[in-house]
């Protein structure tokens, strides 16, 4: 624990994580990317993991900020309680908090919601990787204890960029539920992630 506390604006950590994600995406897709597929895959895997973390930190901070506003104060006790629980995961947050706060659920069956669920599942596969402990047998030889790394091997530089875009688009879905117009989404994204409006 640091000796002195540093107080920052609520969006500071979200902004920092998204900047790190953009830098890592740039590294994964940079000039060196065509030279070493292994490094690109490693960077892209980290982008996938970080993109989901960006969204979770956003949810933690954004909804905490919202419940301090009179319009959303009805959800304050529940959100505050959920934030204190160590076992209240991202799945529960994305499925329950928008409905509780805005009165409407995020659509997780299509568009950005569906893409984020797919990204989150891939991140889960990478974060909680275990060996499938398979056996490959050819005449005269059997190799035991092989691990299925297909999900990891399928990752590319494109996966890194898609992870970033999916995270940004998913945040825009939350902003839309809040009532932010499509014209103002780039400004909300800038405010919370540092992405300059185009």
XYZ file of N, CA and C in Angstrom:
594
model
N 0.846 -1.180 0.000
C 0.000 0.000 0.000
C 0.893 1.245 0.000
N 0.639 2.194 -0.924
C 1.472 3.404 -0.955
C 1.292 4.239 0.306
N 2.340 4.992 0.642
C 2.321 5.823 1.847
C 1.309 6.958 1.716
N 1.231 7.546 0.519
C 0.314 8.666 0.289
C -0.747 8.252 -0.715
N -1.935 8.754 -0.526
C -3.027 8.460 -1.442
C -2.998 9.435 -2.615
N -3.403 8.961 -3.777
C -3.555 9.808 -4.951
C -5.021 9.757 -5.352
N -5.653 10.897 -5.403
C -7.053 10.968 -5.803
C -7.123 11.460 -7.242
N -7.926 10.778 -8.037
C -8.047 11.102 -9.459
C -9.513 11.203 -9.835
N -9.764 11.693 -11.029
C -11.139 11.732 -11.531
C -11.634 10.299 -11.709
N -12.948 10.081 -11.661
C -13.463 8.716 -11.738
C -13.037 7.953 -12.994
N -12.946 8.653 -14.113
C -12.629 7.946 -15.365
C -11.125 7.678 -15.547
N -10.298 8.153 -14.640
C -8.844 8.076 -14.810
C -8.349 6.653 -15.104
N -8.764 5.682 -14.298
C -8.263 4.309 -14.504
C -8.784 3.702 -15.801
N -10.022 4.028 -16.157
C -10.574 3.528 -17.420
C -9.758 4.097 -18.577
N -9.492 5.381 -18.520
C -8.695 6.067 -19.546
C -7.309 5.426 -19.649
N -6.656 5.212 -18.503
C -5.312 4.620 -18.483
C -5.298 3.232 -19.111
N -6.279 2.409 -18.751
C -6.326 1.047 -19.291
C -6.580 1.047 -20.791
N -7.474 1.918 -21.246
C -7.726 1.997 -22.690
C -6.496 2.516 -23.438
N -5.768 3.452 -22.857
C -4.528 3.909 -23.507
C -3.528 2.764 -23.619
N -3.415 1.970 -22.561
C -2.512 0.816 -22.598
C -2.968 -0.183 -23.663
N -4.273 -0.380 -23.764
C -4.818 -1.303 -24.766
C -4.513 -0.799 -26.176
N -4.708 0.480 -26.417
C -4.416 1.027 -27.754
C -2.929 0.902 -28.098
N -2.073 1.143 -27.109
C -0.626 1.017 -27.336
C -0.258 -0.432 -27.662
N -0.846 -1.368 -26.939
C -0.573 -2.784 -27.174
C -1.104 -3.228 -28.539
N -2.264 -2.703 -28.928
C -2.809 -3.002 -30.267
C -1.873 -2.475 -31.346
N -1.352 -1.288 -31.127
C -0.417 -0.699 -32.080
C 0.833 -1.563 -32.211
N 1.289 -2.077 -31.085
C 2.464 -2.954 -31.093
C 2.162 -4.243 -31.851
N 0.975 -4.793 -31.628
C 0.602 -6.058 -32.279
C 0.441 -5.903 -33.780
N 0.086 -4.708 -34.228
C -0.160 -4.496 -35.655
C 0.947 -3.687 -36.326
N 1.996 -3.360 -35.572
C 3.081 -2.525 -36.084
C 3.948 -3.225 -37.114
N 5.003 -2.542 -37.517
C 5.895 -3.037 -38.579
C 6.507 -4.384 -38.225
N 6.835 -4.586 -36.956
C 7.463 -5.849 -36.559
C 6.481 -7.015 -36.630
N 5.172 -6.700 -36.686
C 4.143 -7.733 -36.587
C 4.276 -8.802 -37.662
N 4.697 -8.401 -38.850
C 4.795 -9.386 -39.930
C 6.027 -10.272 -39.775
N 6.929 -9.896 -38.882
C 8.171 -10.642 -38.747
C 8.092 -11.780 -37.741
N 7.262 -11.668 -36.736
C 7.236 -12.682 -35.694
C 5.809 -12.971 -35.264
N 5.243 -14.032 -35.823
C 3.864 -14.416 -35.548
C 3.666 -14.719 -34.071
N 4.674 -15.271 -33.427
C 4.568 -15.619 -32.007
C 4.376 -14.376 -31.154
N 5.154 -13.338 -31.416
C 5.037 -12.093 -30.654
C 3.680 -11.441 -30.902
N 3.237 -11.451 -32.144
C 1.934 -10.879 -32.482
C 0.843 -11.606 -31.717
N 0.890 -12.923 -31.695
C -0.122 -13.711 -30.995
C -0.094 -13.416 -29.496
N 1.089 -13.294 -28.925
C 1.206 -12.983 -27.496
C 0.599 -11.609 -27.200
N 0.954 -10.608 -28.028
C 0.408 -9.263 -27.839
C -1.109 -9.255 -28.006
N -1.594 -9.954 -29.015
C -3.037 -9.997 -29.269
C -3.775 -10.664 -28.113
N -3.200 -11.707 -27.549
C -3.825 -12.364 -26.392
C -3.926 -11.395 -25.219
N -2.862 -10.626 -24.998
C -2.897 -9.621 -23.928
C -3.938 -8.542 -24.210
N -4.111 -8.175 -25.483
C -5.134 -7.194 -25.857
C -6.534 -7.713 -25.520
N -6.769 -8.973 -25.783
C -8.072 -9.573 -25.489
C -8.333 -9.535 -23.986
N -7.349 -9.933 -23.210
C -7.485 -9.938 -21.752
C -7.711 -8.514 -21.233
N -6.920 -7.572 -21.738
C -7.008 -6.189 -21.278
C -8.312 -5.529 -21.715
N -8.800 -5.850 -22.902
C -10.054 -5.255 -23.385
C -11.214 -5.588 -22.452
N -11.260 -6.823 -21.998
C -12.331 -7.219 -21.076
C -12.134 -6.543 -19.722
N -10.888 -6.423 -19.288
C -10.627 -5.722 -18.036
C -11.054 -4.257 -18.136
N -10.801 -3.634 -19.280
C -11.219 -2.244 -19.493
C -12.724 -2.098 -19.272
N -13.480 -3.032 -19.825
C -14.936 -2.972 -19.697
C -15.356 -3.181 -18.248
N -14.725 -4.113 -17.560
C -15.124 -4.351 -16.171
C -14.804 -3.150 -15.286
N -13.643 -2.563 -15.466
C -13.302 -1.376 -14.670
C -14.264 -0.241 -15.012
N -14.599 -0.087 -16.286
C -15.586 0.908 -16.687
C -16.908 0.679 -15.954
N -17.396 -0.553 -15.952
C -18.659 -0.856 -15.274
C -18.576 -0.481 -13.798
N -17.487 -0.864 -13.150
C -17.327 -0.576 -11.722
C -17.393 0.921 -11.436
N -16.705 1.697 -12.262
C -16.607 3.136 -12.011
C -17.843 3.878 -12.527
N -18.261 3.570 -13.737
C -19.377 4.295 -14.359
C -20.658 4.149 -13.546
N -20.959 2.921 -13.156
C -22.194 2.713 -12.406
C -22.089 3.293 -10.997
N -20.889 3.325 -10.441
C -20.713 3.970 -9.137
C -20.957 5.471 -9.261
N -20.518 6.065 -10.363
C -20.765 7.488 -10.594
C -22.257 7.733 -10.820
N -22.886 6.884 -11.619
C -24.308 7.074 -11.931
C -25.180 7.103 -10.685
N -24.918 6.205 -9.750
C -25.802 6.103 -8.579
C -25.673 7.294 -7.634
N -24.697 8.155 -7.890
C -24.587 9.381 -7.086
C -25.472 10.486 -7.663
N -26.047 10.247 -8.851
C -26.950 11.206 -9.473
C -28.377 10.924 -9.015
N -29.169 11.970 -8.744
C -30.546 11.760 -8.269
C -31.381 10.845 -9.169
N -31.189 10.950 -10.476
C -31.970 10.138 -11.414
C -31.779 8.646 -11.194
N -30.592 8.255 -10.756
C -30.279 6.830 -10.627
C -30.065 6.401 -9.173
N -30.408 7.262 -8.242
C -30.182 6.978 -6.816
C -30.958 5.755 -6.337
N -32.038 5.389 -7.050
C -32.827 4.213 -6.655
C -31.983 2.932 -6.637
N -30.885 2.921 -7.374
C -30.040 1.723 -7.461
C -28.810 1.793 -6.557
N -28.685 2.852 -5.779
C -27.457 3.096 -5.014
C -27.127 1.981 -4.030
N -28.089 1.557 -3.233
C -27.803 0.526 -2.225
C -27.350 -0.774 -2.868
N -28.050 -1.171 -3.898
C -27.732 -2.453 -4.551
C -26.371 -2.416 -5.242
N -26.099 -1.372 -6.023
C -24.811 -1.275 -6.727
C -23.667 -1.188 -5.718
N -23.836 -0.376 -4.699
C -22.796 -0.248 -3.660
C -22.533 -1.590 -2.996
N -23.587 -2.314 -2.708
C -23.451 -3.640 -2.089
C -22.731 -4.607 -3.023
N -23.124 -4.606 -4.287
C -22.481 -5.504 -5.270
C -20.992 -5.191 -5.412
N -20.631 -3.916 -5.374
C -19.229 -3.523 -5.515
C -18.375 -3.996 -4.334
N -19.002 -4.246 -3.201
C -18.272 -4.722 -2.017
C -18.048 -6.229 -2.045
N -18.793 -6.933 -2.896
C -18.692 -8.396 -2.951
C -17.505 -8.813 -3.806
N -16.696 -9.708 -3.294
C -15.534 -10.174 -4.068
C -15.942 -11.175 -5.147
N -17.108 -11.774 -5.025
C -17.552 -12.787 -5.983
C -18.668 -12.297 -6.896
N -18.745 -11.005 -7.124
C -19.761 -10.458 -8.029
C -19.069 -10.141 -9.345
N -19.171 -11.063 -10.299
C -18.374 -10.985 -11.515
C -18.963 -10.131 -12.621
N -18.198 -10.032 -13.679
C -18.579 -9.212 -14.824
C -19.873 -9.696 -15.463
N -20.072 -11.000 -15.550
C -21.323 -11.527 -16.116
C -22.530 -10.941 -15.407
N -22.489 -10.960 -14.091
C -23.609 -10.437 -13.307
C -23.772 -8.934 -13.514
N -22.662 -8.231 -13.590
C -22.724 -6.777 -13.772
C -23.386 -6.419 -15.097
N -22.956 -7.053 -16.188
C -23.501 -6.676 -17.495
C -24.951 -7.137 -17.664
N -25.333 -8.183 -16.957
C -26.709 -8.676 -17.077
C -27.674 -7.964 -16.131
N -27.192 -7.515 -14.972
C -28.099 -6.984 -13.960
C -28.077 -5.466 -13.817
N -26.920 -4.845 -13.838
C -26.846 -3.419 -13.527
C -27.587 -2.515 -14.507
N -27.457 -2.704 -15.829
C -28.193 -1.809 -16.726
C -29.710 -1.871 -16.499
N -30.237 -3.059 -16.297
C -31.675 -3.212 -16.035
C -32.048 -2.506 -14.736
N -31.232 -2.688 -13.718
C -31.491 -2.068 -12.419
C -31.446 -0.537 -12.499
N -30.450 -0.012 -13.182
C -30.231 1.437 -13.221
C -31.093 2.127 -14.274
N -31.135 1.555 -15.492
C -31.827 2.215 -16.604
C -33.222 1.667 -16.869
N -33.526 0.506 -16.278
C -34.819 -0.123 -16.533
C -34.837 -0.939 -17.813
N -33.670 -1.063 -18.461
C -33.566 -1.847 -19.699
C -32.266 -2.638 -19.684
N -32.319 -3.837 -20.263
C -31.136 -4.689 -20.328
C -30.303 -4.352 -21.553
N -29.015 -4.664 -21.462
C -28.161 -4.637 -22.653
C -28.533 -5.825 -23.516
N -28.553 -5.637 -24.814
C -28.829 -6.747 -25.717
C -27.528 -7.520 -25.922
N -27.483 -8.724 -25.387
C -26.281 -9.549 -25.480
C -26.411 -10.629 -26.544
N -27.503 -10.591 -27.305
C -27.766 -11.618 -28.314
C -27.423 -11.187 -29.729
N -27.079 -9.925 -29.921
C -26.694 -9.458 -31.254
C -25.825 -8.214 -31.132
N -25.210 -7.826 -32.235
C -24.420 -6.607 -32.291
C -23.253 -6.583 -31.315
N -22.994 -5.397 -30.763
C -21.847 -5.199 -29.871
C -21.957 -6.057 -28.621
N -23.167 -6.264 -28.126
C -23.353 -7.107 -26.945
C -22.927 -8.545 -27.187
N -23.344 -9.083 -28.309
C -22.965 -10.456 -28.659
C -21.458 -10.566 -28.890
N -20.885 -9.576 -29.559
C -19.439 -9.599 -29.806
C -18.670 -9.512 -28.493
N -19.196 -8.728 -27.545
C -18.504 -8.635 -26.263
C -18.586 -9.953 -25.497
N -19.721 -10.608 -25.527
C -19.849 -11.911 -24.845
C -18.856 -12.903 -25.446
N -18.723 -12.914 -26.766
C -17.756 -13.793 -27.428
C -16.334 -13.451 -26.992
N -16.023 -12.156 -26.941
C -14.696 -11.704 -26.497
C -14.445 -12.122 -25.049
N -15.438 -11.941 -24.204
C -15.316 -12.293 -22.787
C -15.081 -13.801 -22.619
N -15.756 -14.593 -23.442
C -15.573 -16.044 -23.370
C -14.173 -16.453 -23.831
N -13.666 -15.785 -24.864
C -12.303 -16.064 -25.324
C -11.302 -15.665 -24.245
N -11.517 -14.522 -23.637
C -10.655 -14.082 -22.541
C -10.665 -15.096 -21.403
N -11.847 -15.637 -21.103
C -11.968 -16.651 -20.047
C -11.149 -17.895 -20.407
N -11.221 -18.296 -21.658
C -10.448 -19.455 -22.127
C -8.952 -19.217 -21.946
N -8.507 -17.998 -22.269
C -7.085 -17.679 -22.141
C -6.660 -17.546 -20.682
N -7.481 -16.886 -19.881
C -7.129 -16.634 -18.480
C -7.146 -17.901 -17.628
N -8.050 -18.804 -17.953
C -8.227 -20.006 -17.133
C -7.863 -21.256 -17.919
N -6.821 -21.130 -18.719
C -6.403 -22.237 -19.572
C -6.014 -23.459 -18.734
N -6.516 -24.602 -19.143
C -6.096 -25.872 -18.542
C -5.838 -26.857 -19.671
N -5.030 -27.824 -19.406
C -4.724 -28.836 -20.412
C -5.920 -29.756 -20.605
N -6.236 -30.035 -21.857
C -7.290 -31.013 -22.148
C -6.755 -32.429 -21.983
N -5.439 -32.534 -21.863
C -4.744 -33.796 -21.588
C -5.170 -34.901 -22.555
N -4.928 -34.622 -23.822
C -5.343 -35.550 -24.880
C -4.187 -36.437 -25.300
N -4.555 -37.516 -25.968
C -3.560 -38.464 -26.473
C -3.613 -38.475 -27.988
N -2.445 -38.362 -28.588
C -2.318 -38.506 -30.037
C -1.639 -39.845 -30.277
N -2.258 -40.649 -31.111
C -1.694 -41.974 -31.390
C -1.495 -42.141 -32.891
N -0.288 -42.531 -33.270
C 0.018 -42.928 -34.636
C 0.641 -44.311 -34.532
N 0.645 -45.081 -35.567
C 1.170 -46.442 -35.450
C 2.547 -46.481 -34.784
N 2.593 -47.157 -33.670
C 3.842 -47.347 -32.949
C 4.171 -46.277 -31.924
N 3.419 -45.183 -31.921
C 3.731 -44.099 -30.987
C 2.433 -43.510 -30.413
N 2.441 -43.245 -29.112
C 1.327 -42.547 -28.472
C 1.922 -41.414 -27.624
N 1.398 -40.214 -27.826
C 1.853 -39.071 -27.042
C 0.701 -38.666 -26.122
N 0.942 -38.747 -24.824
C -0.085 -38.461 -23.830
C 0.080 -37.050 -23.262
N -1.019 -36.492 -22.793
C -0.972 -35.228 -22.062
C -0.944 -33.989 -22.933
N -1.413 -34.082 -24.172
C -1.403 -32.921 -25.068
C -2.514 -31.938 -24.686
N -2.235 -30.655 -24.880
C -3.198 -29.603 -24.560
C -3.740 -28.998 -25.847
N -5.042 -28.764 -25.882
C -5.680 -28.140 -27.038
C -5.485 -26.622 -26.943
N -4.647 -26.087 -27.804
C -4.360 -24.642 -27.809
C -4.972 -23.956 -29.040
N -6.007 -24.558 -29.597
C -6.611 -24.032 -30.822
C -7.087 -22.595 -30.670
N -7.741 -22.278 -29.557
C -8.251 -20.920 -29.357
C -7.102 -19.918 -29.372
N -6.023 -20.245 -28.680
C -4.865 -19.347 -28.638
C -4.217 -19.225 -30.016
N -4.059 -20.334 -30.702
C -3.399 -20.327 -32.011
C -4.202 -19.556 -33.059
N -5.500 -19.394 -32.830
C -6.342 -18.691 -33.809
C -6.230 -17.169 -33.683
N -5.557 -16.686 -32.647
C -5.443 -15.245 -32.399
C -4.441 -14.608 -33.360
N -4.774 -13.412 -33.825
C -3.913 -12.681 -34.760
C -3.918 -11.199 -34.399
N -3.193 -10.414 -35.169
C -3.203 -8.954 -34.969
C -4.616 -8.407 -35.141
N -5.364 -8.979 -36.054
C -6.756 -8.562 -36.257
C -7.568 -8.778 -34.984
N -7.282 -9.844 -34.248
C -7.988 -10.124 -32.993
C -7.777 -9.002 -31.983
N -6.579 -8.433 -31.979
C -6.268 -7.343 -31.047
C -7.130 -6.123 -31.348
N -7.170 -5.721 -32.609
C -7.952 -4.552 -33.016
C -9.441 -4.796 -32.784
N -9.909 -5.999 -33.090
C -11.317 -6.326 -32.870
C -11.664 -6.264 -31.388
N -10.736 -6.673 -30.524
C -10.976 -6.616 -29.081
C -11.160 -5.167 -28.632
N -10.298 -4.274 -29.100
C -10.407 -2.862 -28.769
C -11.732 -2.289 -29.257
N -12.068 -2.533 -30.517
C -13.303 -1.991 -31.083
C -14.533 -2.549 -30.382
N -14.489 -3.825 -30.043
C -15.618 -4.447 -29.337
C -15.821 -3.793 -27.976
N -14.728 -3.562 -27.248
C -14.831 -2.917 -25.934
C -15.423 -1.513 -26.080
N -14.945 -0.750 -27.052
C -15.452 0.613 -27.259
C -16.929 0.600 -27.650
N -17.295 -0.294 -28.547
C -18.685 -0.371 -29.005
C -19.611 -0.813 -27.877
N -19.113 -1.679 -27.004
C -19.926 -2.144 -25.882
C -20.184 -0.999 -24.901
N -19.172 -0.172 -24.660
C -19.379 1.005 -23.819
C -20.436 1.919 -24.435
N -20.410 2.058 -25.755
C -21.411 2.890 -26.432
C -22.820 2.341 -26.234
N -22.958 1.034 -26.124
C -24.270 0.440 -25.841
C -24.765 0.895 -24.472
N -23.864 0.965 -23.510
C -24.227 1.439 -22.166
C -24.618 2.916 -22.232
N -23.830 3.711 -22.942
C -24.140 5.133 -23.079
C -25.521 5.325 -23.723
N -25.822 4.506 -24.716
C -27.106 4.593 -25.411
C -28.260 4.276 -24.456
N -28.085 3.240 -23.629
C -29.121 2.912 -22.642
C -29.347 4.077 -21.691
N -28.300 4.775 -21.386
C -28.412 5.930 -20.484
C -29.175 7.078 -21.143
N -29.231 7.067 -22.470
C -29.963 8.109 -23.182
C -29.076 9.067 -23.947
N -27.796 8.736 -24.069
C -26.880 9.586 -24.834
C -27.160 9.375 -26.324
N -27.333 10.449 -27.051
C -27.664 10.358 -28.476
C -26.470 9.836 -29.274
N -26.758 9.294 -30.453
C -25.684 8.741 -31.293
C -24.672 9.821 -31.676
N -25.141 11.066 -31.830
C -24.226 12.169 -32.154
C -23.228 12.433 -31.031
N -23.632 12.162 -29.796
C -22.773 12.436 -28.640
C -21.972 11.231 -28.163
N -22.172 10.068 -28.787
C -21.421 8.881 -28.371
C -19.908 9.068 -28.495
N -19.402 9.666 -29.588
C -17.949 9.868 -29.668
C -17.398 10.722 -28.525
N -18.200 11.680 -28.059
C -17.754 12.540 -26.964
C -17.770 11.792 -25.629
N -18.780 10.934 -25.438
C -18.829 10.111 -24.224
C -17.663 9.135 -24.211
N -17.376 8.554 -25.381
C -16.255 7.616 -25.480
C -14.935 8.341 -25.212
N -14.816 9.553 -25.708
C -13.619 10.343 -25.439
C -13.474 10.630 -23.948
N -14.563 11.034 -23.339
C -14.539 11.370 -21.925
C -14.120 10.178 -21.061
N -14.580 8.980 -21.419
C -14.327 7.820 -20.576
C -13.125 6.984 -20.996
N -12.699 7.080 -22.262
C -11.592 6.211 -22.696
C -10.432 6.973 -23.307
N -10.603 8.262 -23.548
C -9.533 9.033 -24.148
C -9.485 8.961 -25.663
N -10.433 8.258 -26.278
C -10.440 8.172 -27.734
C -10.959 9.482 -28.311
N -10.132 10.211 -29.079
C -10.583 11.489 -29.608
C -11.762 11.305 -30.569
N -12.771 12.189 -30.504
C -13.878 12.096 -31.458
C -13.367 12.350 -32.870
N -13.868 11.605 -33.809
C -13.440 11.766 -35.203
C -14.242 12.873 -35.844
